[in-house]
Amino acid sequence: MTVETVSRTDAGLASELRLSVMRLRRRLAVERHPDNPLSLSQMTVLGTLHRHGEMTLGDLATHERVQPPSMSRTVGCLEADGYLRRRPSESDGRVQLVSLTEAGRDTLLADRRRRDAWLAQRLADLDPEERAVLRAAAPLLDRLAALD
Amino acid sequence: MTVETVSRTDAGLASELRLSVMRLRRRLAVERHPDNPLSLSQMTVLGTLHRHGEMTLGDLATHERVQPPSMSRTVGCLEADGYLRRRPSESDGRVQLVSLTEAGRDTLLADRRRRDAWLAQRLADLDPEERAVLRAAAPLLDRLAALD
DNA sequence: TATTGTTATACTCTATAACTATA
DNA sequence: TATAGTTATAGAGTATAACAATA
């Protein structure tokens, strides 16, 4: 088996996919709209809160596959800048419930439009069948990333 | 249109794909085999050199979508640890040609086997049709990430 | 004792700006 | 002058360890 054909086998799929995922992630980080003050990770947190509604900090960390201290820091910055709010749970004083503010929601939706301008333009260069492949692939990537 | 259905539209595909790519990349970073001393980015460079053969430092940076100083540092560490070698081009003294050493190749292949153990196991939980989707998706992700 | 979250600290990756060497 | 690469410096993102508050 040669290096060139390894990608067609199941054994090579893992390698191919990992390289591709890393490169696109890096490119996405570069191509953010310059007037958006929020980082890629911060925007992802806003997106998750928009999708799921109010969540605990721990659940947010689990969902984003980061450790609690990392999420604590991310959430701290976003709260300080007014994109989300925290409140303690009534039933369990240890728990912090996190939710989007109106500013966070506006920022998310504006960013989504801008991001779509870049990535959707790249997607427009693909055939409809190729876009269909990626639409099918996205949830599969999430299943691969799932904790179980 | 609701939040839940947005992923079925072309406008929502960009958002979905970005979130999925980021989460899988983070998970891959976590799931590396603990006895591998090399980082995700370092392993990616070894993989690119294995696939392409000897390359200039600049081409390597372009291929990995990083700036030359970033690649200069990555390559410097890998050279110091014996995973690759550099030599100046005969025709142009400014150019550094980078290639894998035997140790780099061995490390790459060993790591590929280990990585496959994790990701291939996750892939094994998918249907053959779903793996086919991902096999088709990987080169499309690279086209999205391409400089043009 | 166990769980949730925070603080302290450090490391990796990446960038931009300024520089050196070569063309 | 222009190009290839390096050095210096800084910032973002993440981790682990130790801690505080609550259950």
Coordinates of C-alpha atoms (C1' of nucleotides) in Angstrom, one line a residue, chain C:
Chain C
dT1 C1' -17.0 13.1 51.8
dA2 C1' -18.3 14.4 47.1
dT3 C1' -19.4 17.9 43.8
dT4 C1' -19.3 22.6 41.5
dG5 C1' -16.9 26.1 40.4
dT6 C1' -12.7 29.5 40.9
dT7 C1' -7.8 30.9 41.4
dA8 C1' -3.0 30.3 40.4
dT9 C1' 0.2 29.0 37.3
dA10 C1' 2.3 27.2 33.2
dC11 C1' 2.6 25.5 28.5
dT12 C1' 1.4 25.3 23.4
dC13 C1' 0.2 27.5 19.3
dT14 C1' -0.1 31.3 16.8
dA15 C1' 0.5 36.1 15.3
dT16 C1' 2.9 40.7 14.1
dA17 C1' 7.1 43.5 13.8
dA18 C1' 11.8 43.9 13.2
dC19 C1' 15.9 41.8 11.6
dT20 C1' 19.5 39.0 8.7
dA21 C1' 21.1 36.8 4.7
dT22 C1' 20.6 36.0 0.0
dA23 C1' 18.9 37.0 -4.8

